Amino acid sequence: MTYEILGITVLWLFLYGYLIVGSIDFGAGFFHFYNKLSRKNYQVNKLIQRYLSPVWEVTNVFLVFFFVGIVGFFPDTAYYYGTALLVPGSISIVLIAIRGSYYAFNTYGSKDSRVYSFLYGISGLLIPASFTIVLTISEGGYLDVSEGSVTLLLRELLTSTYSWSVVVLAVVSVLYISAAFLTYYSYQAGDRASHQVFRRYTLLWAGPAILASLLIFYTISRHNPEHFQNMLDISWMFMLSFLFFLGAVMLIYRERRLGLAFVLVMLQFFSAWFGYGASHLPYLLYPHLTIYDGFVNETMAAALIAAFIAGLLLLIPSLVLLMRLFLFDADYVRGNR
Amino acid sequence: MFLEYDAAVFSRMLTGLTLGFHIIFATIGVGVPLMIAFAEWMGLRKHDEHYRLLARRWARGFVVTVAVGVVTGTSIGLQLNLLWPNFMQLAGQTISLPLFMEVFAFFFEAIFLGIYLYTWDRFKNRTRHFLLMIPIVIGASFSAFFITSVNSFMNAPRGFELTNGVITNIHPLAAMFNPAAPTKTAHVLVTCYLTSAFVLGMIGAVKMLKGDRHVYHKKALQLTMTAAFVFSIGTVGIGDLSGKYLAEYQPEKLAAAEWHFKTQTEAPLVVGGVLKEGNNVQYALEVPYALSILAHGTPSAEVTGLEEFAQEDRPPLIVHYFFDSMVAIGMYLVFIPLLYLVFRWKKPGWLHHKVLLWGIAAGGPLSILATELGWVYAEVGRQPWILHDIMRTPEGATTSEHVDAMLYLFIGLYAVLGISSAVVLRKMFKNNPVAHELESRGIDRRGGSS
């Protein structure tokens, strides 16, 4: 494996981490607000707060890792994406800022506020939608690269069916992943009522999630046939993803082995995510930038990888401790601690 | 609005805005964990529940500031790429290592902070809970260290060679441990601790000024002022070393700060003053030999003047005022805790005198102001370079046409965040005052003042 492939794989893995943890977090925030609005089932909200509270900062770090890492491993991305993404990137920053701070204000402040809950519930759904712009742009055709400057073709972006189908997929996936996790978590907590609510949400969003992915296949085949052809070459990864999906929905429908069901959901997205990523290579930005011409010098690459391994050795035990204390401590989940 | 559009100028303004807002929360984020650790440690050692409650309440407020620190930190991280793509392209090749490690350090801190906050009463052995604070302090301080080493790289770029626009011979560690790194990182760390001690001391002092003479606040003052004294002495010492660094590696930055135009031996230090035509300094206080001592340690040393540098390579002369104000506040921050300790030793009756309490309370906002002034000096004083002697600031900037609109967007965002966090913090402690919490936790019976 070359340094280039290793680097992009590590980064892609982090983005996958963000996809899962962030989806759980953003979806939970939205459900929290939705349930509050409809004054249903206050129990659910307490449960969501319980899950979210200890891990909220961790979510954000996955994202920071990705964008610091990509400039480290592929400095030329800063030039292309940095110049083009000023406006959409700034909007994402504003959303993240609103989401993070109002979540904290609502949770740690003295009272649970409806306005704060609205702000972080809604901004949480808009964040994934706004971030997908980066993936959309990477397919090419939305940037004007001429001598010495890069500009975003906003009209092309906003009128493209491909870019909107990516947005739909992002939002629907967030709700689906989050609901699947909370189905399992509420079951662990012994909260029957909430469990039923989230089970219904999961089954409700499962169909749209799959339909949205099909829509992506269709629109990408028209927008970037080269990429689509590469996807067909590794179509087994997407088939696998579909099988994981069927397994997960089946288990949740029958209310069996919910932990495994969520693992299947994670695998569903893992195989699709890496299928998409692998078929995208070698391009970081169609057709201007590949992982080979944009790669950092070898000395820095080795240093970054060494730092990365050292960092993981430090972080993994800490994360395990965090999960053992909160997510998977039966007493904590049930609210006894 | 009234300016002619220049992407580089607006990029500087927006970066300055984000950093100026972020460093308030970042400074507190780096320093307060150490103070919390001190308080909890004192509580354990002295079996004193007051200190433990102090740690607990500080931690509760800290969480809100951390949240804003995290989101604005994410903001500056992304903005560096969005506003300075050309600079980041070069930086990615040379200085991305500490940038990358900063994220690890922060990640480490975030995980343990999550655990710490929710496990106050979970361990039978209380020392265990205290131990959780250690990775938080380490993570916070190391993330400050790493990120400051990136900034010091901008002042003293090392660890690579640039020939005809091609970067070769890269040494990531040499870039990270550049000549500016030791003094800069030490200065940032110790002033974060100092500022945090003063901000927390301010809370106690304000409570006492409002008539709450509970021993809880007195203990808070004693802890914060003792710590502040140590950190302020450290600040002075490191400040002196920073002067020597500048004299050797960035003499124009020092000369601009001191309005030192002609190279000369036995150079005096210019304090305050007004600049008249022909670089004539008027109404200034001149301390003989002081600049030579600051720059090289001996009164007879020769100090390079600004006239040695071409006009287009000189930093703006206004930095003199930022520098002087920062130093003046620094002196004040030495004086107040010193006074506190002297009173405690010789005149215990004056220890909680109104004037001293006012002095401590003013130290809170002043120390934050000094942090801001120091940053402005550090950044404006490096101009016209974004990467000293290698890349001029406009060369690093974006070419986008919408930076002005983004500037207004972020002014709005930070205004909203600043106001909201102030409101939330105020409410949090107003709805749960110390006296009430002391009682409800069974620490005090009614009227525990002494």
Tab-separated table of C-alpha atoms in Angstrom, chain A residues 25-291:
chain	number	residue	atom	x	y	z
A	25	ASP	CA	-25.846	13.045	17.569
A	26	PHE	CA	-27.611	15.216	14.980
A	27	GLY	CA	-30.573	12.876	14.631
A	28	ALA	CA	-30.963	12.646	18.393
A	29	GLY	CA	-30.963	16.425	18.608
A	30	PHE	CA	-33.674	16.622	16.004
A	31	PHE	CA	-35.821	13.950	17.677
A	32	HIS	CA	-35.357	15.742	20.975
A	33	PHE	CA	-36.784	18.893	19.489
A	34	TYR	CA	-39.531	17.097	17.578
A	35	ASN	CA	-40.755	15.236	20.639
A	36	LYS	CA	-40.659	18.340	22.694
A	37	LEU	CA	-42.706	20.191	20.103
A	38	SER	CA	-45.366	17.526	19.929
A	39	ARG	CA	-45.269	17.182	23.730
A	40	LYS	CA	-45.028	13.448	23.319
A	41	ASN	CA	-43.248	11.068	25.527
A	42	TYR	CA	-41.067	13.130	27.751
A	43	GLN	CA	-39.185	9.999	28.733
A	44	VAL	CA	-37.580	9.876	25.302
A	45	ASN	CA	-36.068	13.274	25.730
A	46	LYS	CA	-34.421	12.405	28.995
A	47	LEU	CA	-32.951	9.376	27.359
A	48	ILE	CA	-31.559	11.406	24.487
A	49	GLN	CA	-30.001	13.896	26.871
A	50	ARG	CA	-28.420	11.072	28.773
A	51	TYR	CA	-26.762	9.644	25.734
A	52	LEU	CA	-25.690	12.923	24.225
A	53	SER	CA	-24.286	14.679	27.234
A	54	PRO	CA	-21.013	12.877	27.829
A	55	VAL	CA	-19.953	12.453	24.205
A	56	TRP	CA	-20.897	15.628	22.351
A	57	GLU	CA	-17.399	17.053	22.008
A	58	VAL	CA	-16.034	13.803	20.701
A	59	THR	CA	-18.279	14.087	17.646
A	60	ASN	CA	-16.824	17.391	16.618
A	61	VAL	CA	-13.267	16.152	16.896
A	62	PHE	CA	-13.829	13.532	14.180
A	63	LEU	CA	-14.618	16.330	11.787
A	64	VAL	CA	-11.654	18.476	12.804
A	65	PHE	CA	-9.422	15.447	12.375
A	66	PHE	CA	-10.590	15.065	8.846
A	67	PHE	CA	-10.003	18.579	7.648
A	68	VAL	CA	-6.730	19.032	9.475
A	69	GLY	CA	-5.625	15.655	8.168
A	70	ILE	CA	-6.562	16.298	4.570
A	71	VAL	CA	-4.558	19.526	4.423
A	72	GLY	CA	-1.682	17.684	6.097
A	73	PHE	CA	-1.673	14.760	3.692
A	74	PHE	CA	-2.898	16.598	0.596
A	75	PRO	CA	-1.913	20.270	0.893
A	76	ASP	CA	-3.208	21.082	-2.598
A	77	THR	CA	-6.756	20.455	-1.421
A	78	ALA	CA	-6.390	23.660	0.621
A	79	TYR	CA	-5.802	25.563	-2.587
A	80	TYR	CA	-8.689	24.112	-4.609
A	81	TYR	CA	-11.356	23.554	-1.999
A	82	GLY	CA	-10.295	26.406	0.271
A	83	THR	CA	-10.742	29.024	-2.420
A	84	ALA	CA	-13.970	27.606	-3.795
A	85	LEU	CA	-15.715	26.787	-0.560
A	86	LEU	CA	-15.495	30.115	1.260
A	87	VAL	CA	-19.225	30.769	1.246
A	88	PRO	CA	-20.639	27.242	1.750
A	89	GLY	CA	-17.827	26.482	4.204
A	90	SER	CA	-18.603	29.571	6.230
A	91	ILE	CA	-22.274	28.624	6.354
A	92	SER	CA	-21.275	25.194	7.673
A	93	ILE	CA	-19.131	26.838	10.343
A	94	VAL	CA	-22.036	28.994	11.463
A	95	LEU	CA	-24.276	25.930	11.679
A	96	ILE	CA	-21.695	23.964	13.675
A	97	ALA	CA	-21.202	26.896	15.995
A	98	ILE	CA	-24.917	27.247	16.615
A	99	ARG	CA	-25.401	23.548	17.048
A	100	GLY	CA	-22.493	23.060	19.490
A	101	SER	CA	-23.061	26.084	21.649
A	102	TYR	CA	-26.819	25.887	21.927
A	103	TYR	CA	-26.606	22.240	22.746
A	104	ALA	CA	-24.274	23.106	25.612
A	105	PHE	CA	-26.353	26.096	26.692
A	106	ASN	CA	-29.456	23.962	26.802
A	107	THR	CA	-27.893	21.021	28.578
A	108	TYR	CA	-25.652	22.743	31.077
A	109	GLY	CA	-27.603	25.951	31.506
A	110	SER	CA	-30.187	26.243	34.202
A	111	LYS	CA	-33.259	25.323	32.230
A	112	ASP	CA	-34.332	23.363	29.202
A	113	SER	CA	-35.323	25.999	26.657
A	114	ARG	CA	-37.556	25.522	23.661
A	115	VAL	CA	-35.706	28.075	21.532
A	116	TYR	CA	-32.320	26.513	22.268
A	117	SER	CA	-33.684	23.071	21.531
A	118	PHE	CA	-35.049	24.333	18.220
A	119	LEU	CA	-31.733	25.928	17.293
A	120	TYR	CA	-29.649	22.857	17.879
A	121	GLY	CA	-32.224	20.396	16.574
A	122	ILE	CA	-32.581	22.127	13.221
A	123	SER	CA	-28.968	23.177	12.758
A	124	GLY	CA	-27.997	19.538	13.357
A	125	LEU	CA	-29.970	18.465	10.296
A	126	LEU	CA	-28.620	21.264	8.157
A	127	ILE	CA	-24.968	20.508	8.949
A	128	PRO	CA	-24.837	17.190	7.071
A	129	ALA	CA	-26.773	18.768	4.218
A	130	SER	CA	-24.278	21.619	3.957
A	131	PHE	CA	-21.245	19.354	4.217
A	132	THR	CA	-22.357	17.173	1.357
A	133	ILE	CA	-21.559	20.118	-0.920
A	134	VAL	CA	-17.905	19.109	-0.622
A	135	LEU	CA	-18.647	15.604	-1.864
A	136	THR	CA	-20.800	16.970	-4.641
A	137	ILE	CA	-18.126	19.390	-5.800
A	138	SER	CA	-15.531	16.620	-5.796
A	139	GLU	CA	-17.395	14.998	-8.707
A	140	GLY	CA	-16.298	17.836	-10.926
A	141	GLY	CA	-18.268	20.244	-13.052
A	142	TYR	CA	-19.025	22.751	-10.308
A	143	LEU	CA	-15.722	24.601	-10.255
A	144	ASP	CA	-14.177	26.984	-12.675
A	145	VAL	CA	-10.420	26.514	-12.482
A	146	SER	CA	-8.542	29.017	-14.555
A	147	GLU	CA	-5.085	30.523	-14.305
A	148	GLY	CA	-4.540	31.544	-10.696
A	149	SER	CA	-8.090	31.310	-9.409
A	150	VAL	CA	-10.781	28.839	-8.478
A	151	THR	CA	-14.446	29.831	-8.418
A	152	LEU	CA	-17.552	27.961	-7.400
A	153	LEU	CA	-20.260	27.820	-10.057
A	154	LEU	CA	-23.131	28.422	-7.697
A	155	ARG	CA	-25.870	28.272	-10.307
A	156	GLU	CA	-24.711	24.878	-11.573
A	157	LEU	CA	-24.556	23.609	-8.023
A	158	LEU	CA	-28.004	24.792	-7.009
A	159	THR	CA	-29.750	23.580	-10.140
A	160	SER	CA	-28.127	20.174	-10.257
A	161	THR	CA	-30.276	17.131	-9.485
A	162	TYR	CA	-27.173	15.289	-8.362
A	163	SER	CA	-26.339	17.824	-5.663
A	164	TRP	CA	-29.901	17.811	-4.332
A	165	SER	CA	-30.126	14.039	-4.269
A	166	VAL	CA	-26.967	13.985	-2.141
A	167	VAL	CA	-28.582	16.425	0.275
A	168	VAL	CA	-31.680	14.229	0.530
A	169	LEU	CA	-29.589	11.138	1.153
A	170	ALA	CA	-27.625	12.903	3.879
A	171	VAL	CA	-30.664	14.069	5.821
A	172	VAL	CA	-32.536	10.791	5.517
A	173	SER	CA	-29.482	8.755	6.517
A	174	VAL	CA	-28.958	10.879	9.608
A	175	LEU	CA	-32.490	10.173	10.786
A	176	TYR	CA	-32.246	6.480	9.954
A	177	ILE	CA	-28.862	5.880	11.647
A	178	SER	CA	-29.853	7.832	14.693
A	179	ALA	CA	-33.193	6.092	15.088
A	180	ALA	CA	-31.545	2.683	14.762
A	181	PHE	CA	-29.060	3.541	17.501
A	182	LEU	CA	-31.693	4.945	19.824
A	183	THR	CA	-33.872	1.852	19.294
A	184	TYR	CA	-31.065	-0.237	20.704
A	185	TYR	CA	-30.155	2.272	23.410
A	186	SER	CA	-33.673	2.720	24.743
A	187	TYR	CA	-34.078	-1.035	24.817
A	188	GLN	CA	-30.913	-1.304	26.912
A	189	ALA	CA	-32.282	1.366	29.206
A	190	GLY	CA	-35.422	-0.687	29.697
A	191	ASP	CA	-37.577	2.162	28.457
A	192	ARG	CA	-40.302	0.319	26.553
A	193	ALA	CA	-42.273	3.355	25.442
A	194	SER	CA	-39.278	5.161	23.931
A	195	HIS	CA	-38.098	1.947	22.414
A	196	GLN	CA	-41.325	1.582	20.461
A	197	VAL	CA	-41.144	5.186	19.256
A	198	PHE	CA	-37.627	4.767	17.896
A	199	ARG	CA	-38.377	1.389	16.387
A	200	ARG	CA	-41.171	3.038	14.438
A	201	TYR	CA	-38.874	5.889	13.375
A	202	THR	CA	-36.239	3.433	12.166
A	203	LEU	CA	-38.684	1.442	10.064
A	204	LEU	CA	-40.218	4.652	8.789
A	205	TRP	CA	-36.884	6.082	7.568
A	206	ALA	CA	-35.436	2.800	6.266
A	207	GLY	CA	-37.382	2.922	2.990
A	208	PRO	CA	-36.510	6.529	2.127
A	209	ALA	CA	-32.863	5.841	2.979
A	210	ILE	CA	-32.642	3.086	0.386
A	211	LEU	CA	-34.634	5.035	-2.193
A	212	ALA	CA	-32.339	8.014	-1.763
A	213	SER	CA	-29.283	5.813	-2.400
A	214	LEU	CA	-30.847	4.491	-5.586
A	215	LEU	CA	-31.458	8.062	-6.662
A	216	ILE	CA	-27.754	8.756	-6.165
A	217	PHE	CA	-26.803	5.889	-8.466
A	218	TYR	CA	-29.056	7.252	-11.123
A	219	THR	CA	-27.950	10.885	-10.880
A	220	ILE	CA	-24.240	10.077	-10.649
A	221	SER	CA	-24.457	7.920	-13.783
A	222	ARG	CA	-25.606	11.038	-15.596
A	223	HIS	CA	-23.333	13.539	-13.877
A	224	ASN	CA	-20.063	11.619	-13.835
A	225	PRO	CA	-20.206	8.479	-16.002
A	226	GLU	CA	-16.532	7.706	-15.368
A	227	HIS	CA	-17.102	7.482	-11.637
A	228	PHE	CA	-20.278	5.482	-12.179
A	229	GLN	CA	-18.401	2.960	-14.269
A	230	ASN	CA	-15.857	2.562	-11.458
A	231	MET	CA	-18.709	2.009	-9.035
A	232	LEU	CA	-20.088	-0.756	-11.220
A	233	ASP	CA	-16.673	-2.424	-11.196
A	234	ILE	CA	-16.893	-2.847	-7.451
A	235	SER	CA	-20.647	-3.287	-7.305
A	236	TRP	CA	-20.242	-6.143	-4.830
A	237	MET	CA	-19.562	-3.583	-2.114
A	238	PHE	CA	-22.904	-1.933	-2.718
A	239	MET	CA	-24.666	-5.297	-2.853
A	240	LEU	CA	-23.098	-6.145	0.464
A	241	SER	CA	-24.331	-2.872	1.829
A	242	PHE	CA	-27.852	-3.722	0.725
A	243	LEU	CA	-27.667	-7.118	2.430
A	244	PHE	CA	-26.577	-5.487	5.682
A	245	PHE	CA	-29.517	-3.138	5.312
A	246	LEU	CA	-31.965	-6.005	4.906
A	247	GLY	CA	-30.505	-7.783	7.928
A	248	ALA	CA	-30.721	-4.697	10.099
A	249	VAL	CA	-34.315	-3.904	9.163
A	250	MET	CA	-35.324	-7.497	9.676
A	251	LEU	CA	-33.863	-7.643	13.169
A	252	ILE	CA	-35.398	-4.359	14.191
A	253	TYR	CA	-38.760	-5.366	12.766
A	254	ARG	CA	-38.695	-8.608	14.731
A	255	GLU	CA	-37.168	-6.912	17.772
A	256	ARG	CA	-34.348	-9.376	18.038
A	257	ARG	CA	-30.682	-8.731	18.789
A	258	LEU	CA	-30.878	-4.976	18.508
A	259	GLY	CA	-27.188	-4.440	19.209
A	260	LEU	CA	-26.337	-6.591	16.212
A	261	ALA	CA	-28.939	-4.712	14.201
A	262	PHE	CA	-27.136	-1.447	14.819
A	263	VAL	CA	-23.802	-3.044	13.952
A	264	LEU	CA	-25.395	-4.088	10.652
A	265	VAL	CA	-26.497	-0.507	10.058
A	266	MET	CA	-22.911	0.595	10.644
A	267	LEU	CA	-21.678	-2.061	8.224
A	268	GLN	CA	-24.283	-1.014	5.677
A	269	PHE	CA	-22.849	2.480	5.652
A	270	PHE	CA	-19.275	1.238	5.943
A	271	SER	CA	-19.439	-0.792	2.749
A	272	ALA	CA	-21.327	1.882	0.836
A	273	TRP	CA	-19.011	4.638	2.096
A	274	PHE	CA	-15.850	2.766	1.171
A	275	GLY	CA	-17.365	1.594	-2.087
A	276	TYR	CA	-18.046	5.195	-2.991
A	277	GLY	CA	-14.609	6.298	-1.791
A	278	ALA	CA	-12.666	3.535	-3.551
A	279	SER	CA	-14.422	4.133	-6.859
A	280	HIS	CA	-13.723	7.870	-6.517
A	281	LEU	CA	-9.961	7.247	-6.495
A	282	PRO	CA	-7.512	8.343	-7.648
A	283	TYR	CA	-9.352	11.666	-7.896
A	284	LEU	CA	-9.719	14.038	-4.983
A	285	LEU	CA	-11.343	16.496	-7.343
A	286	TYR	CA	-12.492	15.450	-10.799
A	287	PRO	CA	-10.619	16.146	-13.062
A	288	HIS	CA	-8.075	18.509	-11.505
A	289	LEU	CA	-6.530	16.775	-8.548
A	290	THR	CA	-5.566	13.200	-7.767
A	291	ILE	CA	-4.116	11.745	-4.601
